[in-house]
One Martini backbone bead per residue (centre of mass of N, CA, C, O) as a GRO file, in nm:
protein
  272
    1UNK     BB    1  11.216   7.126   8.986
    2UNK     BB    2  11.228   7.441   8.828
    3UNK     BB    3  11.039   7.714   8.677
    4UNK     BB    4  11.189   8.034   8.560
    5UNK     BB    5  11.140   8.357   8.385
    6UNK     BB    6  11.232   8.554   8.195
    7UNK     BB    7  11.401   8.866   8.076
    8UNK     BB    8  11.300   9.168   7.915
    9UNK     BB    9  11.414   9.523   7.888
   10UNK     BB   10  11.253   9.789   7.745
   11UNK     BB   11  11.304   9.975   7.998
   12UNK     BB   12  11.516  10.117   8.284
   13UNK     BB   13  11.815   9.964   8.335
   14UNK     BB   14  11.943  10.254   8.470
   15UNK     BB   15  11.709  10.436   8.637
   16UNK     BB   16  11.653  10.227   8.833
   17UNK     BB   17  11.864  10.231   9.005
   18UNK     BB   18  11.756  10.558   9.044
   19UNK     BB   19  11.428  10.513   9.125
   20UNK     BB   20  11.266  10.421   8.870
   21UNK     BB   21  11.126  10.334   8.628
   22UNK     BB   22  11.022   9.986   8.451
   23UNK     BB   23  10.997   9.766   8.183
   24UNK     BB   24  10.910   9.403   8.199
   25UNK     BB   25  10.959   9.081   8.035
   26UNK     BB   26  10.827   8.818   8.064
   27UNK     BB   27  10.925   8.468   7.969
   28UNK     BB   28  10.930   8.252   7.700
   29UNK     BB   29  11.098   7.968   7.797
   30UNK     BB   30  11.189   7.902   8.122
   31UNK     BB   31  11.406   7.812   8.367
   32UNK     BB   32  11.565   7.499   8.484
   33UNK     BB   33  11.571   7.411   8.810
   34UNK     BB   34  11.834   7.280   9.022
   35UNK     BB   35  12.022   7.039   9.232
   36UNK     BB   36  12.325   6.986   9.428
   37UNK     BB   37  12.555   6.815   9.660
   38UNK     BB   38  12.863   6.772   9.449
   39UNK     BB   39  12.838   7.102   9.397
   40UNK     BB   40  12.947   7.454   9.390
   41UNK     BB   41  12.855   7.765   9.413
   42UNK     BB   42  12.940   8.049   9.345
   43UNK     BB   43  13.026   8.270   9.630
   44UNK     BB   44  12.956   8.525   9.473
   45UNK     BB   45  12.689   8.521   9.371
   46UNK     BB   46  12.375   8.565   9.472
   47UNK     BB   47  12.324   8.217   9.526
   48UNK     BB   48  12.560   8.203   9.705
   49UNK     BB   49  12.545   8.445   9.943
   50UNK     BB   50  12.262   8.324   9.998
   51UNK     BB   51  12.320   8.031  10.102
   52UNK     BB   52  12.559   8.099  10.308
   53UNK     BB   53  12.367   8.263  10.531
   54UNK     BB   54  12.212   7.967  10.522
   55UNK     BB   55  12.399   7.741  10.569
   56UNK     BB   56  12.427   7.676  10.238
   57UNK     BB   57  12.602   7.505   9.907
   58UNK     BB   58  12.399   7.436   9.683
   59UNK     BB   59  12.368   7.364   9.391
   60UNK     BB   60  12.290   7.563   9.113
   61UNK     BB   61  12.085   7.445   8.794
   62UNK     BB   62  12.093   7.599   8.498
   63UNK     BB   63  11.872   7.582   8.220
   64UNK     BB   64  11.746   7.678   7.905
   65UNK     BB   65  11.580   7.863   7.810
   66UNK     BB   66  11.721   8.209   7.622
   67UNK     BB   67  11.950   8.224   7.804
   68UNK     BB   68  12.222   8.407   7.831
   69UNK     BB   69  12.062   8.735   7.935
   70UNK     BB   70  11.739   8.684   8.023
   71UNK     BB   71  11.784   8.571   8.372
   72UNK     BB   72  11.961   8.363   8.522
   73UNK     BB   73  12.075   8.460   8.766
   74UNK     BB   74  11.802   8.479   8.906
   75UNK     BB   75  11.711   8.206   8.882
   76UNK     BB   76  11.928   8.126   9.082
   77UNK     BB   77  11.807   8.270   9.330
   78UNK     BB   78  11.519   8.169   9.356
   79UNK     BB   79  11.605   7.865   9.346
   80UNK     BB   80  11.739   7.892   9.637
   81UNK     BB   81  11.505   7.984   9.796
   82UNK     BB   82  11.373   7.720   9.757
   83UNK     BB   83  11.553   7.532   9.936
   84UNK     BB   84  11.472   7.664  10.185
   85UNK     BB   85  11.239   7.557  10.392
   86UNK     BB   86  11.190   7.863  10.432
   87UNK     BB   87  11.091   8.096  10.219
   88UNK     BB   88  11.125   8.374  10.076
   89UNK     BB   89  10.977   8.669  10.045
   90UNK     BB   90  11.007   8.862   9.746
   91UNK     BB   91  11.062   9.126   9.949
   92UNK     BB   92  11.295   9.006  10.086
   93UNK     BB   93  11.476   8.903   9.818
   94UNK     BB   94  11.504   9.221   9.718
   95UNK     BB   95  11.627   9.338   9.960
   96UNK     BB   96  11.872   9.146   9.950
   97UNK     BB   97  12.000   9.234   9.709
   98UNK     BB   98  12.021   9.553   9.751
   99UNK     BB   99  12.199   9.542   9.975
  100UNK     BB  100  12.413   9.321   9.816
  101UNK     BB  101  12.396   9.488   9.496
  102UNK     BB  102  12.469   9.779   9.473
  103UNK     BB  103  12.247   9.954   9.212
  104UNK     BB  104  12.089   9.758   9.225
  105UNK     BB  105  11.723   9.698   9.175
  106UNK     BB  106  11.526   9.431   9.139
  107UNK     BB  107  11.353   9.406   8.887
  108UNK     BB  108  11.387   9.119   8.750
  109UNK     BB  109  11.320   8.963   9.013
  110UNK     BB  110  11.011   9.053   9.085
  111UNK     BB  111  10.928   8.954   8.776
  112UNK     BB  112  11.033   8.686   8.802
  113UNK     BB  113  10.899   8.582   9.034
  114UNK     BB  114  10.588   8.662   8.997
  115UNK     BB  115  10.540   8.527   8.713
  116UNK     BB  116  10.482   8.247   8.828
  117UNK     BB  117  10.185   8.336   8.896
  118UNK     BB  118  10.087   8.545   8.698
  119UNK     BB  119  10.264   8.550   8.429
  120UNK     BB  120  10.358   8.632   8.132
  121UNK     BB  121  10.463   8.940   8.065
  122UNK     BB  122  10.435   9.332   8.130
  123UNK     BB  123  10.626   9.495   8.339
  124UNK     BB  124  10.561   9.824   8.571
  125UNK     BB  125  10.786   9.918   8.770
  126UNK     BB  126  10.803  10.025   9.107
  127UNK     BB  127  10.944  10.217   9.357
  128UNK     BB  128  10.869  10.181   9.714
  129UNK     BB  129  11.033  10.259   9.997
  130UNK     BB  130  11.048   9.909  10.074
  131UNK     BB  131  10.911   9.902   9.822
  132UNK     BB  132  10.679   9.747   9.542
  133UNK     BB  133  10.573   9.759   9.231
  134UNK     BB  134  10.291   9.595   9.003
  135UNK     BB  135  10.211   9.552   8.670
  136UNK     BB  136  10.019   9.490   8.414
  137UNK     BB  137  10.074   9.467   8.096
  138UNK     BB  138   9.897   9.539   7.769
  139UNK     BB  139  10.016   9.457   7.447
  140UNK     BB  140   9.977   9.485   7.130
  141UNK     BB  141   9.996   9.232   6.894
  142UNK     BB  142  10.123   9.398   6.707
  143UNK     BB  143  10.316   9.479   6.881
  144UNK     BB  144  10.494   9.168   6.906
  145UNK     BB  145  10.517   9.098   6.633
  146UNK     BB  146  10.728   9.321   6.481
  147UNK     BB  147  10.873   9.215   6.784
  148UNK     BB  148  11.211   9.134   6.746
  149UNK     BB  149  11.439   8.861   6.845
  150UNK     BB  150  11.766   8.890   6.995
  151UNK     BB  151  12.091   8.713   7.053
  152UNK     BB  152  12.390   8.721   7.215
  153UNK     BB  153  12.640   8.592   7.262
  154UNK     BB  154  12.836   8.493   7.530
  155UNK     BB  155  13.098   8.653   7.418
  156UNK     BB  156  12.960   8.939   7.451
  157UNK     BB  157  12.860   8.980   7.702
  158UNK     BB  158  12.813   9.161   7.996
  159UNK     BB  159  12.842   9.126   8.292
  160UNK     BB  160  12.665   9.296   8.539
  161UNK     BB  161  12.871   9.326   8.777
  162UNK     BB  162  13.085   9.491   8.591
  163UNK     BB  163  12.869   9.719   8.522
  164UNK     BB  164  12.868   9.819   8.815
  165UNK     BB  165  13.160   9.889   8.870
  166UNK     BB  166  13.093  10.098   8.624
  167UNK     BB  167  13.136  10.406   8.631
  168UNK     BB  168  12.987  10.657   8.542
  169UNK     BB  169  12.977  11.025   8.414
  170UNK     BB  170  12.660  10.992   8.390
  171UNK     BB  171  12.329  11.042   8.469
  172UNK     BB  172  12.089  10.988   8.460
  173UNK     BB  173  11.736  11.088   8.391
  174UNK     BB  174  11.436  10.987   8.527
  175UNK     BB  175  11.244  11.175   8.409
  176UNK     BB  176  11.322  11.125   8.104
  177UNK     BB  177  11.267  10.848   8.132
  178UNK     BB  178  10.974  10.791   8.234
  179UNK     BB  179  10.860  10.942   7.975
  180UNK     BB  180  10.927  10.710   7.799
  181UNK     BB  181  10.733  10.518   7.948
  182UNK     BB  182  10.455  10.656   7.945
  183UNK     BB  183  10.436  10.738   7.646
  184UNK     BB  184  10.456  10.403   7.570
  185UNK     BB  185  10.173  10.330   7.719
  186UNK     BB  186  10.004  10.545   7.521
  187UNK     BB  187  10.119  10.451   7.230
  188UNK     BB  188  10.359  10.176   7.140
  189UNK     BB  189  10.618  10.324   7.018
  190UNK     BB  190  10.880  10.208   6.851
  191UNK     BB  191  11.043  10.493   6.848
  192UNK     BB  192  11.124  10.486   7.172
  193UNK     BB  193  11.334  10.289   7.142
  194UNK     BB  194  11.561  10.485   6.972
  195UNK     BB  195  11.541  10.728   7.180
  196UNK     BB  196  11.673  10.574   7.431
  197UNK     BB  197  11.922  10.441   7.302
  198UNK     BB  198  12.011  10.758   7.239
  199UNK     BB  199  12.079  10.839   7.505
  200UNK     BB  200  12.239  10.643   7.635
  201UNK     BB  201  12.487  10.662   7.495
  202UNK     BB  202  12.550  10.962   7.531
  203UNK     BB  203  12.612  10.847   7.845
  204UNK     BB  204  12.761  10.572   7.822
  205UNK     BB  205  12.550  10.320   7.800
  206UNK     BB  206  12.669  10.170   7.536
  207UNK     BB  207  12.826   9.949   7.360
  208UNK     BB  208  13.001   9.944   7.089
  209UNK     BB  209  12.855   9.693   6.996
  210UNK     BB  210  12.557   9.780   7.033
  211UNK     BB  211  12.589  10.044   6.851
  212UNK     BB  212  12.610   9.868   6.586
  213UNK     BB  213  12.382   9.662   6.579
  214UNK     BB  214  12.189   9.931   6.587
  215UNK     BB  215  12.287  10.065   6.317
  216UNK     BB  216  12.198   9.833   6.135
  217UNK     BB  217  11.924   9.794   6.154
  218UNK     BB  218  11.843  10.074   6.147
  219UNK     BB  219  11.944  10.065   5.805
  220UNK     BB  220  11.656   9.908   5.747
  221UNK     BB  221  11.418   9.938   5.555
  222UNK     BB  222  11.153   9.884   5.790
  223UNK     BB  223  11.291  10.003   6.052
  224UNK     BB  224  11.163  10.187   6.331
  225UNK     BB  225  11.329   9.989   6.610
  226UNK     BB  226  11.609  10.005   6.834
  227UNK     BB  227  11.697   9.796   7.100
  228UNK     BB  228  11.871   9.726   7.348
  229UNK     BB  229  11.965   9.515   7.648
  230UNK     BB  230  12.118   9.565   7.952
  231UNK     BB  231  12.422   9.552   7.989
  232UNK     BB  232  12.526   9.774   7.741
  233UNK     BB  233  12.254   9.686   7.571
  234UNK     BB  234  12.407   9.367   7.495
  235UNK     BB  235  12.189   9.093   7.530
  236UNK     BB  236  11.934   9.219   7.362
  237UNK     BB  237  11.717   9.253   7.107
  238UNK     BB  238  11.505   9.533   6.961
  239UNK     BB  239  11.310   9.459   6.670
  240UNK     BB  240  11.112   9.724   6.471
  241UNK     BB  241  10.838   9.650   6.242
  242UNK     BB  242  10.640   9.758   5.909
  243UNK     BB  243  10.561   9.530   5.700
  244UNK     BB  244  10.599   9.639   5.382
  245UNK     BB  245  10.841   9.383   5.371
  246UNK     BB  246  10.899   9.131   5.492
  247UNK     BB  247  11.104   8.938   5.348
  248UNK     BB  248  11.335   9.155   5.309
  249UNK     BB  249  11.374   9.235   5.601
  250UNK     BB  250  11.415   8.918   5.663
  251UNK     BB  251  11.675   8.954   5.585
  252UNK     BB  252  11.840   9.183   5.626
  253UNK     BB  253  11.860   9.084   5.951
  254UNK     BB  254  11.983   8.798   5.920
  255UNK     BB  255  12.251   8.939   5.827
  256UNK     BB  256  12.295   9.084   6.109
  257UNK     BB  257  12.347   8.844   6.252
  258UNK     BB  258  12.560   8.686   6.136
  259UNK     BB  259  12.761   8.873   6.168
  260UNK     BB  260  12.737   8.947   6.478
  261UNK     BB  261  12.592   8.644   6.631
  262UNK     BB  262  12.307   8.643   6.611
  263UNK     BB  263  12.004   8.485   6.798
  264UNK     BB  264  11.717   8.450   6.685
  265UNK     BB  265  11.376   8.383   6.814
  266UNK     BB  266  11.162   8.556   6.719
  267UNK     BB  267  10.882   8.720   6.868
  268UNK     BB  268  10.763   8.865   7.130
  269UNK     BB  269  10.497   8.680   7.079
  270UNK     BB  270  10.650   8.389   7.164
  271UNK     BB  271  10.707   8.521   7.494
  272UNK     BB  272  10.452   8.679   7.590
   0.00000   0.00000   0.00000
């Protein structure tokens, strides 16, 4: 039994894909990975056609962590590389991932890798082919306090390989991705993730699921920050609050839960 650390995107999961950087929160409590001789994994999945290229297809179980949407996904490919007599390393099996689930970025795969080493905490992600790049960001305590950490059911997800299968009729723009990652790195200001989660509505990639929860909360007074995460924006959302009315704030965030289906987790500070 391994544990890897789930992941949540703060910026630039659709730019990161055409080159750009990406900021990504490594998180805890991490998923309890083990292996099964008696089932077998999906061979379409990333950890089946990685075990099927290496000889073998032994079930790998995943479980705990903050579910799906986290990046279980990622955590059953690492797992796999474990089973094997001689793991790849992080950088072969980054390239290994490239090249076969294009155009993933595999930045989910490096930060959820090394952070197991590193430890959980928000890392700088930059492409430097063939080869990647990693910083740990120090984020201050007041934003991880104040960002809010909201978990969509199961039943919305949307699966990442349909979505990268989705062709989009927009491309980011990378250096105006990258710029809103710069910025936020020396403001750490909230309201760059609302303006980040509209820039990509407008080329839509935001789904319609994402683009309502995402102005329910914002339209909470004391709410200065919102954006969804994931393929679709969909997979779990980051509120950002001004704690001028905490009390009221968070009964009105609860209601927008309920409405939606969404699992709350805690503050960002809980899990990074």
């Amino acid at each position: 039994m391994i544990s890897v650390p789930g992941k949540v995107f703060i910026f630039g999961e659709y730019s990161v894909m055409n080159g750009g950087e990406a900021l990504i929160a490594a998180v805890q409590p991490g998923f309890d990975c083990g292996w099964s001789n008696t089932t077998r994994i999906h061979p379409d999945s990333p950890a089946g056609k990685f075990l099927i290229e290496n000889g073998t297809q032994v079930f790998t179980k995943v479980s705990g962590g903050l579910g799906s949407g986290f990046g279980s996904s990622t955590a059953e490919l690492i797992a796999a590389n474990d089973y094997l007599d001689h793991p790849w390393s992080i950088e072969k099996l980054w390239n290994w991932y490239r090249e076969h689930f294009s155009p993933a970025s595999g930045a989910d795969l490096a930060v959820q890798s090394a952070s197991r080493k590193m430890g959980a905490g928000t890392y700088h992600f930059q492409i430097h082919q063939p080869h990647f790049r990693l910083n740990q960001v120090i984020i201050p305590t007041e934003f991880k306090k104040n960002c809010f950490v909201f978990h969509t059911h199961v039943t919305q997800k949307i699966p990442t390989y349909s979505d990268l299968e989705n062709k989009k009729e927009q491309a980011v723009d990378v250096a105006h991705a990258d710029l809103h990652i710069h910025r936020w790195l020396k403001s750490f200001d909230p309201t760059l993730l609302s303006a980040w989660a509209d820039y990509l509505a407008k080329q839509g990639y935001e789904s319609l699921f994402a683009h309502e929860v995402r102005k329910s909360f914002a339209s909470i007074p004391g709410v200065i920050g919102v954006k969804g995460c994931g393929a679709g924006l969909n997979d779990v959302f980051l509120v950002c609050v001004d704690q001028t009315f905490p009390e009221k704030i968070q009964r009105a965030m609860s209601e927008v839960a309920v409405k939606y289906n969404l699992n709350p987790v805690g503050s960002l500070l809980d899990h990074v």
